[in-house]
Amino acid sequence: MIMNKLFKRLTFLIVVFTISACTKDFDIINTNPNAPDTVPTSYLMTNAQTYIMTTLRNNGLGGRMGMLYAQYWSQLALTDESRYYVFSGLTNNSFRDLYLNLYDLQDIINKCKENPEENGASGYAPNQIAVAMIMQAYTFHIMTDIWGDIPYSEALQAKVNTTPVYDQSEDIYRSLIEKLKEAINLIDVSQPGMRGDIIYTGNMNKWKRFANSLIMRIGLRSGDLNAVREAAPNAFQSNDDNANFQYAATGSAINPLYVDWVENKTLGKQFAVSKTLVDYMLNNNDTMRLAAFATNLEKNPNKPAIYRGLTYGLTNNNSILEFFKGVSLQTERIYKADASTPLMNYDEVLFILAEIDNDEGKFREGVKNSAMNWGVEKASAQQLADEIEYKGLESIINEKWVANYMQGIQGWAEYRRTGYPELKAPVDGYHPSAMVGDLVVPNRRQYPPDESQLNGVNYNKTVEKLLDPGGQQQTPMFWQK
């Protein structure tokens, strides 16, 4: 969806009112940044979806954390983050921006509850509330998987709360399942859907399926298999149900990787596809999906393709030396201006069902649908699925990892939960300031330093419970293996 001048103007107004509502210390999650009352809820939804996906898939939180920690990518230069140095500015900005957009979603909920008829031009009010709740659940789920305990129950209160408590991650998980069920029950498919919705363009049947699929993901990770089984019949049924965000060729909703890599001329200077991923896929003869992920180094079209990943966790000098020997970069499909990016796909539902029932058939269906989702023809996708060896949980998670390419935070979470795939500790060792002990990858992200100043009492109570309050990266999540 291309945002027109009116939307840009309204987005500007939202930013202006947001900043004016904040304290001089930019107290983000502890201040209510209300948008002006005249902004339609449809614009709030477009704005929230756009900037949530931008924050999660940009060069920062998406590239320099998620795609590195899951070892889909390796850093080419300034390789500190692949060796687990944490830039405080990136963490501060990501934490702040996600809460700002959660506020936009809460604003939709509040407006539709208080004045359903007045806001009816953007869709049937309960449907609007449901979409906003599902997007909030998606966002909070990812945030608690990154940081663990976070402000949740008091974070989006209508009245200004300068010191929201940090809720336990396990409690947040339970609440999210209930919130998703509540959202599902609100949906009336006979009534108009949410306008301004980029993901499903207001198709409420698909929002129902997405909500049930999210319940399956959250339920599996937290061990609530009853919730998984209850949601499964109404979850995604095919790739047609996939939740994807479509970037625009121009304007505010342009792919952030296009801006970072093409417009800012950094393509091939920051990331290459990781050797961990390339080697795994080559060993499985999975070259058709690999061709969608990584560039072919063989320039002669009459010769077999060559793919070579960059070793993970090199120092700057060693990374540059390996780069000059030839490594595969990301394909244009990943960074083109109007690319689409997944929130969750049908193949993940199949892998979840395969795991809880040790179902080889569902596993192979998951591989096939993932391959088709990446542009592989059905017959070739079926052949790939038939030929991959099945070894239970290891195979399921390994292939789920491949299918989750571009969802780096999910790949990282599944490794923490199961120990698969076989990721590598940084080859050249940890950054001198990394505080991860002997972990292969961090168990969580350090909290934003701003929080120690803006919400110090609750921040201190939370970090005191961690194994390593100084580094905060070693304490496992409640759902970890």
Short mmCIF file of N, CA and C in Angstrom, two decimals, residues 278-396:
data_model
loop_
_atom_site.label_atom_id
_atom_site.label_comp_id
_atom_site.label_asym_id
_atom_site.label_seq_id
_atom_site.Cartn_x
_atom_site.Cartn_y
_atom_site.Cartn_z
N VAL A 278 23.88 -21.81 4.93
CA VAL A 278 24.22 -22.28 3.58
C VAL A 278 24.67 -23.74 3.62
N ASP A 279 25.53 -24.09 4.55
CA ASP A 279 26.03 -25.47 4.61
C ASP A 279 24.91 -26.45 4.93
N TYR A 280 24.01 -26.07 5.84
CA TYR A 280 22.90 -26.97 6.16
C TYR A 280 22.04 -27.22 4.92
N MET A 281 21.72 -26.17 4.19
CA MET A 281 20.84 -26.32 3.04
C MET A 281 21.53 -27.08 1.90
N LEU A 282 22.81 -26.86 1.70
CA LEU A 282 23.54 -27.61 0.68
C LEU A 282 23.60 -29.09 1.02
N ASN A 283 23.79 -29.39 2.29
CA ASN A 283 23.83 -30.80 2.71
C ASN A 283 22.51 -31.51 2.45
N ASN A 284 21.40 -30.75 2.42
CA ASN A 284 20.09 -31.34 2.14
C ASN A 284 19.69 -31.18 0.67
N ASN A 285 20.63 -30.72 -0.16
CA ASN A 285 20.33 -30.48 -1.57
C ASN A 285 19.14 -29.55 -1.73
N ASP A 286 19.05 -28.58 -0.83
CA ASP A 286 17.92 -27.65 -0.82
C ASP A 286 18.33 -26.37 -1.56
N THR A 287 18.71 -26.53 -2.82
CA THR A 287 19.26 -25.41 -3.57
C THR A 287 18.19 -24.46 -4.11
N MET A 288 16.95 -24.93 -4.24
CA MET A 288 15.92 -24.05 -4.79
C MET A 288 15.50 -22.99 -3.77
N ARG A 289 15.33 -23.38 -2.52
CA ARG A 289 15.08 -22.37 -1.49
C ARG A 289 16.32 -21.51 -1.27
N LEU A 290 17.49 -22.14 -1.31
CA LEU A 290 18.72 -21.40 -1.10
C LEU A 290 18.88 -20.31 -2.16
N ALA A 291 18.45 -20.60 -3.37
CA ALA A 291 18.53 -19.60 -4.45
C ALA A 291 17.66 -18.39 -4.16
N ALA A 292 16.61 -18.56 -3.34
CA ALA A 292 15.76 -17.44 -2.95
C ALA A 292 16.38 -16.64 -1.80
N PHE A 293 17.28 -17.28 -1.05
CA PHE A 293 17.89 -16.66 0.12
C PHE A 293 19.22 -15.97 -0.21
N ALA A 294 20.04 -16.62 -1.05
CA ALA A 294 21.44 -16.25 -1.20
C ALA A 294 21.83 -16.12 -2.67
N THR A 295 22.79 -15.25 -2.95
CA THR A 295 23.22 -15.03 -4.32
C THR A 295 24.17 -16.13 -4.80
N ASN A 296 24.07 -16.42 -6.08
CA ASN A 296 24.91 -17.42 -6.74
C ASN A 296 26.24 -16.78 -7.12
N LEU A 297 27.35 -17.37 -6.68
CA LEU A 297 28.67 -16.82 -6.97
C LEU A 297 29.20 -17.21 -8.35
N GLU A 298 28.56 -18.17 -8.99
CA GLU A 298 28.98 -18.60 -10.33
C GLU A 298 28.37 -17.68 -11.38
N LYS A 299 29.22 -16.99 -12.11
CA LYS A 299 28.74 -16.02 -13.10
C LYS A 299 28.36 -16.67 -14.42
N ASN A 300 28.88 -17.86 -14.69
CA ASN A 300 28.56 -18.55 -15.94
C ASN A 300 27.24 -19.30 -15.78
N PRO A 301 26.19 -18.88 -16.49
CA PRO A 301 24.88 -19.53 -16.33
C PRO A 301 24.85 -20.98 -16.77
N ASN A 302 25.86 -21.43 -17.49
CA ASN A 302 25.91 -22.82 -17.96
C ASN A 302 26.59 -23.75 -16.96
N LYS A 303 27.07 -23.22 -15.86
CA LYS A 303 27.72 -24.03 -14.84
C LYS A 303 26.86 -24.11 -13.59
N PRO A 304 27.07 -25.14 -12.77
CA PRO A 304 26.28 -25.27 -11.53
C PRO A 304 26.46 -24.07 -10.62
N ALA A 305 25.41 -23.72 -9.91
CA ALA A 305 25.45 -22.59 -8.98
C ALA A 305 26.42 -22.87 -7.84
N ILE A 306 27.02 -21.81 -7.35
CA ILE A 306 27.93 -21.89 -6.20
C ILE A 306 27.40 -20.97 -5.11
N TYR A 307 27.22 -21.53 -3.93
CA TYR A 307 26.80 -20.74 -2.77
C TYR A 307 27.83 -20.94 -1.66
N ARG A 308 28.24 -19.85 -1.05
CA ARG A 308 29.23 -19.95 0.01
C ARG A 308 28.85 -18.96 1.11
N GLY A 309 28.60 -19.47 2.30
CA GLY A 309 28.23 -18.62 3.42
C GLY A 309 29.44 -18.06 4.14
N LEU A 310 29.22 -16.98 4.86
CA LEU A 310 30.28 -16.34 5.64
C LEU A 310 30.31 -16.95 7.04
N THR A 311 31.49 -17.35 7.49
CA THR A 311 31.64 -17.91 8.83
C THR A 311 31.09 -16.94 9.87
N TYR A 312 30.41 -17.50 10.87
CA TYR A 312 29.75 -16.66 11.87
C TYR A 312 30.72 -16.27 12.97
N GLY A 313 30.70 -14.99 13.35
CA GLY A 313 31.43 -14.52 14.52
C GLY A 313 32.90 -14.27 14.28
N LEU A 314 33.24 -13.70 13.13
CA LEU A 314 34.63 -13.37 12.83
C LEU A 314 34.96 -11.96 13.33
N THR A 315 36.22 -11.72 13.55
CA THR A 315 36.65 -10.35 13.80
C THR A 315 36.54 -9.57 12.50
N ASN A 316 36.66 -8.27 12.61
CA ASN A 316 36.57 -7.40 11.43
C ASN A 316 37.53 -7.83 10.34
N ASN A 317 38.80 -7.98 10.70
CA ASN A 317 39.82 -8.30 9.70
C ASN A 317 39.57 -9.64 9.05
N ASN A 318 39.25 -10.66 9.84
CA ASN A 318 39.03 -11.99 9.29
C ASN A 318 37.78 -12.05 8.43
N SER A 319 36.76 -11.28 8.81
CA SER A 319 35.54 -11.23 8.01
C SER A 319 35.82 -10.63 6.64
N ILE A 320 36.58 -9.56 6.60
CA ILE A 320 36.91 -8.92 5.33
C ILE A 320 37.75 -9.84 4.46
N LEU A 321 38.70 -10.55 5.05
CA LEU A 321 39.52 -11.49 4.29
C LEU A 321 38.67 -12.60 3.67
N GLU A 322 37.73 -13.12 4.44
CA GLU A 322 36.86 -14.18 3.91
C GLU A 322 35.92 -13.64 2.84
N PHE A 323 35.45 -12.42 3.04
CA PHE A 323 34.56 -11.80 2.06
C PHE A 323 35.22 -11.69 0.69
N PHE A 324 36.48 -11.34 0.65
CA PHE A 324 37.17 -11.18 -0.63
C PHE A 324 37.41 -12.51 -1.34
N LYS A 325 37.28 -13.61 -0.63
CA LYS A 325 37.37 -14.93 -1.27
C LYS A 325 36.05 -15.31 -1.95
N GLY A 326 34.99 -14.54 -1.63
CA GLY A 326 33.69 -14.78 -2.25
C GLY A 326 32.70 -15.39 -1.29
N VAL A 327 31.65 -14.64 -0.94
CA VAL A 327 30.57 -15.15 -0.10
C VAL A 327 29.24 -14.69 -0.69
N SER A 328 28.20 -15.43 -0.41
CA SER A 328 26.87 -15.13 -0.94
C SER A 328 26.20 -14.05 -0.10
N LEU A 329 25.65 -13.06 -0.80
CA LEU A 329 24.87 -12.01 -0.15
C LEU A 329 23.39 -12.37 -0.20
N GLN A 330 22.55 -11.50 0.35
CA GLN A 330 21.11 -11.70 0.28
C GLN A 330 20.62 -11.38 -1.13
N THR A 331 19.59 -12.10 -1.56
CA THR A 331 19.02 -11.86 -2.88
C THR A 331 18.17 -10.59 -2.86
N GLU A 332 17.91 -10.05 -4.05
CA GLU A 332 17.09 -8.84 -4.15
C GLU A 332 15.70 -9.07 -3.60
N ARG A 333 15.23 -10.31 -3.65
CA ARG A 333 13.90 -10.62 -3.10
C ARG A 333 13.78 -10.16 -1.64
N ILE A 334 14.89 -10.19 -0.92
CA ILE A 334 14.89 -9.86 0.50
C ILE A 334 14.84 -8.34 0.72
N TYR A 335 15.53 -7.60 -0.11
CA TYR A 335 15.69 -6.16 0.17
C TYR A 335 15.01 -5.25 -0.83
N LYS A 336 14.29 -5.77 -1.81
CA LYS A 336 13.65 -4.88 -2.78
C LYS A 336 12.63 -4.00 -2.07
N ALA A 337 12.37 -2.85 -2.65
CA ALA A 337 11.57 -1.82 -1.99
C ALA A 337 10.19 -2.33 -1.59
N ASP A 338 9.54 -3.10 -2.47
CA ASP A 338 8.18 -3.55 -2.20
C ASP A 338 8.12 -5.04 -1.86
N ALA A 339 9.14 -5.53 -1.18
CA ALA A 339 9.13 -6.92 -0.72
C ALA A 339 8.01 -7.13 0.30
N SER A 340 7.67 -8.38 0.53
CA SER A 340 6.77 -8.70 1.64
C SER A 340 7.58 -9.42 2.71
N THR A 341 7.13 -9.32 3.94
CA THR A 341 7.84 -9.97 5.04
C THR A 341 6.83 -10.69 5.93
N PRO A 342 7.14 -11.90 6.39
CA PRO A 342 6.16 -12.70 7.12
C PRO A 342 6.06 -12.35 8.59
N LEU A 343 4.83 -12.42 9.12
CA LEU A 343 4.60 -12.42 10.56
C LEU A 343 4.50 -13.86 11.05
N MET A 344 3.82 -14.70 10.25
CA MET A 344 3.70 -16.12 10.55
C MET A 344 3.14 -16.81 9.32
N ASN A 345 3.62 -18.03 9.05
CA ASN A 345 3.20 -18.76 7.85
C ASN A 345 2.58 -20.11 8.19
N TYR A 346 1.88 -20.66 7.22
CA TYR A 346 1.21 -21.94 7.36
C TYR A 346 2.19 -23.06 7.69
N ASP A 347 3.40 -23.01 7.13
CA ASP A 347 4.35 -24.09 7.39
C ASP A 347 4.65 -24.20 8.89
N GLU A 348 4.63 -23.06 9.63
CA GLU A 348 4.89 -23.13 11.06
C GLU A 348 3.79 -23.91 11.78
N VAL A 349 2.55 -23.72 11.37
CA VAL A 349 1.45 -24.49 11.94
C VAL A 349 1.68 -25.99 11.73
N LEU A 350 2.11 -26.36 10.53
CA LEU A 350 2.37 -27.77 10.23
C LEU A 350 3.52 -28.31 11.07
N PHE A 351 4.58 -27.54 11.25
CA PHE A 351 5.70 -27.99 12.08
C PHE A 351 5.29 -28.13 13.54
N ILE A 352 4.42 -27.25 14.02
CA ILE A 352 3.92 -27.38 15.39
C ILE A 352 3.15 -28.68 15.56
N LEU A 353 2.26 -28.98 14.62
CA LEU A 353 1.49 -30.22 14.68
C LEU A 353 2.41 -31.43 14.55
N ALA A 354 3.43 -31.33 13.71
CA ALA A 354 4.39 -32.41 13.58
C ALA A 354 5.10 -32.68 14.90
N GLU A 355 5.44 -31.61 15.61
CA GLU A 355 6.17 -31.77 16.87
C GLU A 355 5.32 -32.38 17.96
N ILE A 356 4.10 -31.91 18.13
CA ILE A 356 3.31 -32.39 19.28
C ILE A 356 2.84 -33.83 19.08
N ASP A 357 2.77 -34.29 17.83
CA ASP A 357 2.30 -35.66 17.56
C ASP A 357 3.37 -36.54 16.94
N ASN A 358 4.62 -36.03 16.83
CA ASN A 358 5.68 -36.76 16.12
C ASN A 358 5.15 -37.27 14.78
N ASP A 359 4.59 -36.36 14.01
CA ASP A 359 3.88 -36.68 12.78
C ASP A 359 4.78 -36.39 11.57
N GLU A 360 5.33 -37.43 10.99
CA GLU A 360 6.23 -37.26 9.86
C GLU A 360 5.51 -36.67 8.65
N GLY A 361 4.25 -37.03 8.48
CA GLY A 361 3.48 -36.50 7.36
C GLY A 361 3.33 -34.98 7.44
N LYS A 362 3.02 -34.47 8.64
CA LYS A 362 2.90 -33.03 8.83
C LYS A 362 4.26 -32.35 8.62
N PHE A 363 5.32 -33.02 9.05
CA PHE A 363 6.67 -32.48 8.83
C PHE A 363 6.94 -32.28 7.34
N ARG A 364 6.63 -33.30 6.56
CA ARG A 364 6.92 -33.20 5.12
C ARG A 364 6.00 -32.18 4.45
N GLU A 365 4.78 -32.06 4.93
CA GLU A 365 3.89 -31.02 4.41
C GLU A 365 4.45 -29.63 4.76
N GLY A 366 5.05 -29.52 5.94
CA GLY A 366 5.65 -28.25 6.32
C GLY A 366 6.79 -27.86 5.40
N VAL A 367 7.67 -28.82 5.09
CA VAL A 367 8.78 -28.56 4.18
C VAL A 367 8.25 -28.16 2.81
N LYS A 368 7.28 -28.90 2.31
CA LYS A 368 6.73 -28.61 0.98
C LYS A 368 6.12 -27.23 0.92
N ASN A 369 5.32 -26.89 1.91
CA ASN A 369 4.65 -25.57 1.88
C ASN A 369 5.63 -24.43 2.09
N SER A 370 6.69 -24.66 2.87
CA SER A 370 7.72 -23.64 2.99
C SER A 370 8.40 -23.40 1.65
N ALA A 371 8.77 -24.48 0.98
CA ALA A 371 9.43 -24.34 -0.32
C ALA A 371 8.53 -23.61 -1.31
N MET A 372 7.25 -23.96 -1.34
CA MET A 372 6.32 -23.28 -2.24
C MET A 372 6.18 -21.81 -1.87
N ASN A 373 6.21 -21.53 -0.58
CA ASN A 373 6.11 -20.15 -0.12
C ASN A 373 7.29 -19.31 -0.61
N TRP A 374 8.43 -19.96 -0.84
CA TRP A 374 9.63 -19.27 -1.33
C TRP A 374 9.78 -19.38 -2.84
N GLY A 375 8.71 -19.77 -3.52
CA GLY A 375 8.70 -19.73 -4.97
C GLY A 375 9.07 -21.02 -5.67
N VAL A 376 9.23 -22.13 -4.94
CA VAL A 376 9.54 -23.41 -5.56
C VAL A 376 8.26 -24.03 -6.10
N GLU A 377 8.31 -24.57 -7.32
CA GLU A 377 7.13 -25.20 -7.91
C GLU A 377 6.71 -26.41 -7.09
N LYS A 378 5.41 -26.71 -7.12
CA LYS A 378 4.83 -27.72 -6.25
C LYS A 378 5.52 -29.08 -6.38
N ALA A 379 5.77 -29.52 -7.61
CA ALA A 379 6.38 -30.85 -7.81
C ALA A 379 7.79 -30.90 -7.21
N SER A 380 8.56 -29.85 -7.42
CA SER A 380 9.92 -29.80 -6.87
C SER A 380 9.89 -29.68 -5.35
N ALA A 381 8.92 -28.92 -4.85
CA ALA A 381 8.77 -28.79 -3.39
C ALA A 381 8.42 -30.14 -2.77
N GLN A 382 7.57 -30.89 -3.44
CA GLN A 382 7.20 -32.22 -2.94
C GLN A 382 8.41 -33.15 -2.95
N GLN A 383 9.21 -33.08 -4.01
CA GLN A 383 10.41 -33.92 -4.09
C GLN A 383 11.38 -33.61 -2.95
N LEU A 384 11.59 -32.31 -2.70
CA LEU A 384 12.45 -31.92 -1.59
C LEU A 384 11.92 -32.47 -0.28
N ALA A 385 10.61 -32.33 -0.05
CA ALA A 385 10.00 -32.80 1.19
C ALA A 385 10.14 -34.32 1.34
N ASP A 386 10.03 -35.05 0.24
CA ASP A 386 10.12 -36.52 0.28
C ASP A 386 11.54 -36.99 0.58
N GLU A 387 12.54 -36.20 0.18
CA GLU A 387 13.93 -36.67 0.26
C GLU A 387 14.63 -36.29 1.55
N ILE A 388 14.13 -35.30 2.28
CA ILE A 388 14.79 -34.90 3.52
C ILE A 388 14.60 -35.96 4.60
N GLU A 389 15.71 -36.31 5.25
CA GLU A 389 15.66 -37.35 6.28
C GLU A 389 14.86 -36.86 7.48
N TYR A 390 14.06 -37.77 8.05
CA TYR A 390 13.25 -37.42 9.22
C TYR A 390 13.82 -38.08 10.46
N LYS A 391 14.23 -37.25 11.43
CA LYS A 391 14.79 -37.76 12.69
C LYS A 391 14.08 -37.13 13.88
N GLY A 392 12.76 -37.00 13.77
CA GLY A 392 11.98 -36.49 14.88
C GLY A 392 12.21 -35.01 15.12
N LEU A 393 12.31 -34.63 16.40
CA LEU A 393 12.36 -33.22 16.79
C LEU A 393 13.50 -32.47 16.10
N GLU A 394 14.66 -33.08 15.99
CA GLU A 394 15.80 -32.41 15.36
C GLU A 394 15.46 -31.98 13.94
N SER A 395 14.87 -32.87 13.16
CA SER A 395 14.52 -32.54 11.78
C SER A 395 13.43 -31.49 11.73
N ILE A 396 12.45 -31.60 12.61
CA ILE A 396 11.34 -30.65 12.62
C ILE A 396 11.84 -29.23 12.87
#
